Amino acid sequence: SPYHWQDPANLFQTGCTSWMPGASVCGVGGGVAPDLIFQLYGSIGAAVTCDVAENIPWLSASPANGALAPGATANVTVTFNSSGLGSGTYNAALCVISDDPLNPLVPVPVTLTVP
């Protein structure tokens, strides 16, 4: 059986977000399909999780998405609305997606405290 590759976040942009043959479908391994047996343990940090602004009822962001040229900047307006919320602290993480291979997701934590 050929080795299989999975990249759930599609960080290597292979399109193989679930287990698929590494060489023939995902194009990883230099086109060679040798047996590949290994197992990784541990982690180098907490996984980055992102919330979609449209799925956070107490928050809106404008613009919610877009693309920038290298070196360009843009302002994003984030608005909080506590109407109808009970007392408590509400947390989410919006992420900025970049083409940085080491940090493709940059989480921006947001917190709303309702007294």
Coordinates of N, CA, C and O in Angstrom, one line a residue, residues 13-95:
Q13 N -0.8 23.3 1.1 CA -1.7 23.6 -0.1 C -1.7 22.4 -1.1 O -1.6 22.6 -2.3
T14 N -1.8 21.2 -0.5 CA -1.9 20.0 -1.4 C -3.3 19.6 -1.6 O -3.6 18.9 -2.5
G15 N -4.3 20.2 -0.8 CA -5.7 19.8 -0.9 C -6.0 18.5 -0.2 O -7.1 18.1 -0.2
C16 N -5.0 17.9 0.4 CA -5.2 16.6 1.1 C -5.5 16.9 2.6 O -4.6 16.7 3.4
T17 N -6.7 17.3 2.8 CA -7.1 17.6 4.2 C -7.6 16.4 5.0 O -7.8 16.4 6.2
S18 N -7.7 15.2 4.3 CA -8.0 14.0 4.9 C -6.9 13.0 4.3 O -6.2 13.3 3.4
W19 N -6.9 11.8 4.9 CA -5.8 10.8 4.5 C -6.0 10.4 3.0 O -7.1 10.0 2.6
M20 N -5.0 10.7 2.2 CA -4.9 10.3 0.8 C -3.5 9.8 0.4 O -2.6 10.2 1.1
P21 N -3.4 9.1 -0.7 CA -2.1 8.6 -1.1 C -1.1 9.8 -1.3 O -1.4 10.7 -2.0
G22 N 0.0 9.8 -0.6 CA 0.9 10.9 -0.5 C 1.5 11.3 -1.9 O 1.5 12.4 -2.3
A23 N 2.1 10.3 -2.6 CA 2.8 10.6 -3.8 C 1.8 10.8 -5.0 O 1.9 11.8 -5.7
S24 N 0.9 9.9 -5.2 CA 0.1 9.9 -6.4 C -1.0 11.0 -6.4 O -1.4 11.6 -7.4
V25 N -1.6 11.3 -5.2 CA -2.7 12.2 -5.1 C -2.3 13.6 -4.5 O -2.6 14.6 -5.1
C26 N -1.5 13.5 -3.5 CA -1.1 14.8 -2.8 C 0.2 15.4 -3.4 O 0.4 16.6 -3.1
G27 N 1.0 14.7 -4.1 CA 2.2 15.2 -4.7 C 3.3 15.5 -3.7 O 4.1 16.4 -4.0
V28 N 3.3 14.8 -2.6 CA 4.4 15.0 -1.6 C 5.3 13.8 -1.7 O 4.9 12.7 -2.0
G29 N 6.6 14.0 -1.4 CA 7.5 12.9 -1.4 C 8.3 12.8 -2.7 O 9.0 11.9 -3.0
G30 N 8.3 13.9 -3.5 CA 9.1 13.9 -4.7 C 8.6 13.0 -5.8 O 9.4 12.6 -6.6
G31 N 7.4 12.6 -5.7 CA 6.9 11.7 -6.7 C 7.2 10.2 -6.5 O 6.9 9.4 -7.3
V32 N 8.0 9.9 -5.5 CA 8.4 8.6 -5.2 C 7.4 8.0 -4.1 O 7.0 8.7 -3.2
A33 N 7.0 6.8 -4.2 CA 6.1 6.2 -3.2 C 6.7 5.1 -2.4 O 6.2 4.0 -2.4
P34 N 7.8 5.4 -1.7 CA 8.3 4.3 -0.8 C 7.5 4.1 0.4 O 6.6 5.0 0.7
D35 N 7.7 3.0 1.1 CA 7.0 2.9 2.4 C 7.4 4.0 3.3 O 8.6 4.4 3.3
L36 N 6.5 4.5 4.1 CA 6.8 5.6 5.0 C 6.2 5.3 6.3 O 5.0 5.3 6.4
I37 N 7.0 4.9 7.3 CA 6.4 4.5 8.6 C 7.1 5.4 9.7 O 8.3 5.4 9.8
F38 N 6.2 6.1 10.4 CA 6.7 6.9 11.5 C 5.5 7.3 12.3 O 4.4 7.2 11.9
Q39 N 5.8 7.8 13.5 CA 4.8 8.3 14.4 C 5.3 9.4 15.2 O 6.5 9.4 15.7
L40 N 4.5 10.5 15.3 CA 4.9 11.7 16.1 C 4.2 11.8 17.4 O 3.0 11.5 17.4
Y41 N 4.9 12.1 18.4 CA 4.3 12.3 19.7 C 4.5 13.7 20.2 O 5.5 14.3 19.9
G42 N 3.5 14.3 21.0 CA 3.7 15.6 21.6 C 3.3 16.7 20.7 O 2.7 16.5 19.6
S43 N 3.6 17.9 21.1 CA 3.2 19.1 20.4 C 4.2 20.2 20.7 O 4.9 20.1 21.7
I44 N 4.2 21.2 19.9 CA 5.0 22.4 20.2 C 4.2 23.6 20.7 O 4.8 24.7 20.8
G45 N 3.0 23.4 21.0 CA 2.2 24.5 21.5 C 0.7 24.1 21.3 O 0.4 23.1 20.7
A46 N -0.1 25.0 21.8 CA -1.6 24.7 21.7 C -2.0 25.0 20.3 O -1.4 25.8 19.6
A47 N -2.9 24.2 19.8 CA -3.5 24.3 18.5 C -4.2 25.7 18.4 O -4.8 26.1 19.3
V48 N -4.1 26.3 17.3 CA -4.7 27.6 17.0 C -6.2 27.3 16.6 O -6.4 26.5 15.6
T49 N -7.1 27.8 17.3 CA -8.5 27.7 16.8 C -9.1 29.1 16.5 O -8.7 30.0 17.2
C50 N -9.9 29.1 15.5 CA -10.4 30.4 15.0 C -11.9 30.3 15.0 O -12.5 29.3 14.7
D51 N -12.5 31.4 15.3 CA -14.0 31.6 15.2 C -14.3 32.4 13.9 O -13.5 33.3 13.6
V52 N -15.4 32.1 13.3 CA -15.8 32.9 12.2 C -16.7 34.0 12.7 O -17.6 33.8 13.5
A53 N -16.4 35.3 12.3 CA -17.1 36.4 12.9 C -18.6 36.3 12.7 O -19.3 36.7 13.6
E54 N -19.0 35.8 11.6 CA -20.5 35.6 11.3 C -21.1 34.6 12.3 O -22.3 34.7 12.5
N55 N -20.3 33.8 13.0 CA -20.9 32.8 13.9 C -20.8 33.3 15.4 O -21.2 32.5 16.3
I56 N -20.4 34.5 15.6 CA -20.3 35.1 16.9 C -21.5 36.1 17.1 O -21.4 37.2 16.5
P57 N -22.6 35.7 17.8 CA -23.7 36.6 17.7 C -23.5 38.0 18.4 O -24.2 38.9 18.1
W58 N -22.5 38.1 19.2 CA -22.3 39.4 19.9 C -21.2 40.2 19.3 O -20.8 41.3 19.8
L59 N -20.7 39.9 18.1 CA -19.6 40.5 17.4 C -19.9 40.7 15.9 O -20.5 39.8 15.3
S60 N -19.4 41.8 15.4 CA -19.4 41.9 13.9 C -18.1 42.6 13.5 O -17.5 43.3 14.3
A61 N -17.6 42.2 12.4 CA -16.4 42.7 11.8 C -16.6 43.2 10.4 O -17.3 42.6 9.6
S62 N -16.1 44.4 10.1 CA -16.2 45.0 8.8 C -14.9 45.6 8.3 O -14.4 46.5 9.0
P63 N -14.4 45.2 7.3 CA -14.8 44.0 6.5 C -14.5 42.7 7.2 O -13.5 42.6 8.0
A64 N -15.2 41.7 6.9 CA -15.0 40.4 7.5 C -13.9 39.6 6.8 O -13.4 38.6 7.3
N65 N -13.6 39.9 5.6 CA -12.5 39.3 4.8 C -12.0 40.2 3.7 O -12.5 41.2 3.5
G66 N -10.9 39.8 3.1 CA -10.3 40.6 2.1 C -8.9 40.1 1.8 O -8.4 39.1 2.5
A67 N -8.2 40.7 0.9 CA -6.8 40.4 0.6 C -6.0 41.7 0.5 O -6.5 42.7 0.1
L68 N -4.7 41.6 0.9 CA -3.9 42.8 0.9 C -2.6 42.4 0.1 O -2.1 41.3 0.1
A69 N -2.1 43.4 -0.6 CA -0.8 43.3 -1.2 C 0.3 43.3 -0.2 O 0.1 43.9 0.9
P70 N 1.4 42.8 -0.5 CA 2.5 42.8 0.5 C 2.8 44.2 1.0 O 2.9 45.1 0.2
G71 N 2.9 44.4 2.3 CA 3.2 45.7 2.9 C 2.0 46.6 3.0 O 2.2 47.7 3.6
A72 N 0.9 46.2 2.5 CA -0.3 47.1 2.6 C -1.0 46.9 4.0 O -0.7 45.9 4.7
T73 N -1.8 47.9 4.4 CA -2.5 47.8 5.6 C -4.0 48.0 5.4 O -4.4 48.6 4.3
A74 N -4.8 47.6 6.3 CA -6.2 47.8 6.3 C -6.8 47.9 7.7 O -6.3 47.3 8.6
N75 N -7.8 48.8 7.9 CA -8.5 48.9 9.1 C -9.7 47.9 9.1 O -10.4 47.8 8.1
V76 N -9.9 47.2 10.2 CA -11.1 46.4 10.4 C -11.8 46.9 11.6 O -11.2 47.1 12.7
T77 N -13.1 47.2 11.5 CA -13.9 47.7 12.6 C -14.6 46.5 13.2 O -15.3 45.7 12.6
V78 N -14.3 46.3 14.5 CA -15.0 45.2 15.3 C -15.9 45.8 16.3 O -15.6 46.7 17.0
T79 N -17.2 45.4 16.2 CA -18.3 46.0 17.0 C -18.8 44.9 17.9 O -19.1 43.8 17.5
F80 N -19.0 45.2 19.2 CA -19.6 44.3 20.2 C -21.0 44.8 20.5 O -21.3 46.0 20.6
N81 N -21.9 43.8 20.7 CA -23.3 44.1 21.0 C -23.7 43.1 22.1 O -23.9 41.9 21.9
S82 N -24.0 43.7 23.3 CA -24.3 42.8 24.4 C -25.8 42.7 24.6 O -26.3 42.1 25.6
S83 N -26.6 43.2 23.7 CA -28.1 43.1 23.8 C -28.5 41.7 23.9 O -28.1 40.8 23.1
G84 N -29.3 41.4 24.9 CA -29.9 40.0 25.1 C -28.9 39.0 25.7 O -29.3 37.9 25.9
L85 N -27.7 39.5 26.1 CA -26.7 38.5 26.7 C -26.8 38.6 28.2 O -27.1 39.7 28.8
G86 N -26.7 37.5 28.8 CA -26.6 37.4 30.3 C -25.3 37.9 30.8 O -24.3 38.0 30.0
S87 N -25.2 38.1 32.1 CA -23.9 38.5 32.7 C -22.9 37.4 32.5 O -23.2 36.2 32.5
G88 N -21.7 37.9 32.3 CA -20.6 36.9 32.1 C -19.5 37.4 31.1 O -19.6 38.5 30.6
T89 N -18.6 36.6 30.9 CA -17.5 36.9 30.0 C -17.6 36.0 28.7 O -17.8 34.8 28.8
Y90 N -17.5 36.6 27.6 CA -17.7 35.9 26.3 C -16.3 36.1 25.6 O -15.8 37.2 25.4
N91 N -15.8 34.9 25.1 CA -14.5 34.9 24.5 C -14.6 34.3 23.1 O -15.4 33.4 22.8
A92 N -13.7 34.8 22.2 CA -13.6 34.3 20.9 C -12.2 34.6 20.4 O -11.5 35.3 21.0
A93 N -11.9 34.0 19.2 CA -10.6 34.3 18.6 C -10.8 34.5 17.1 O -11.2 33.5 16.4
L94 N -10.6 35.7 16.6 CA -10.6 35.9 15.2 C -9.2 35.7 14.7 O -8.2 36.0 15.4
C95 N -9.1 35.1 13.5 CA -7.7 34.9 13.0 C -7.5 35.6 11.7 O -8.3 35.8 10.8

